[in-house]
Coordinates of C-alpha atoms in Angstrom, one line a residue:
C162 CA 107.5 187.3 189.1
R163 CA 105.3 191.7 189.0
R164 CA 103.6 191.0 185.3
L165 CA 102.5 187.6 187.1
V166 CA 100.9 189.4 189.8
R167 CA 99.4 191.9 187.6
D168 CA 98.0 189.7 185.5
Y169 CA 96.9 187.2 188.4
A170 CA 94.7 190.4 189.3
Q171 CA 93.8 191.8 186.1
L172 CA 92.6 187.7 186.1
T173 CA 91.0 188.6 189.3
A174 CA 88.8 191.4 188.2
V175 CA 88.0 189.8 184.9
A176 CA 86.1 186.5 187.1
E177 CA 84.3 188.7 189.9
A178 CA 83.3 190.9 187.6
L179 CA 81.7 187.7 185.3
I180 CA 80.5 186.6 188.6
T181 CA 78.3 190.0 189.6
I182 CA 77.1 189.8 185.9
A183 CA 75.9 186.0 186.0
A184 CA 74.5 186.5 190.2
T185 CA 72.0 189.2 188.1
A186 CA 71.3 187.7 185.7
T187 CA 70.2 184.5 188.0
L188 CA 68.8 186.8 189.9
L189 CA 66.4 189.0 187.2
R190 CA 65.4 185.5 185.7
R191 CA 63.4 184.3 189.2
W192 CA 62.2 187.5 189.2
P193 CA 58.3 187.3 188.2

C-alpha cells in the first residue's frame, strides 16, 4: 500500500512538472 502511495505521489510530481513545462512553452510560443 505504501509503495503505491509513493509511486502515485511521484507520478503526480512528474505530471505537475510536465504541465508546468507545457504551460511555459505555450506562453513563450504566444509571446510576440
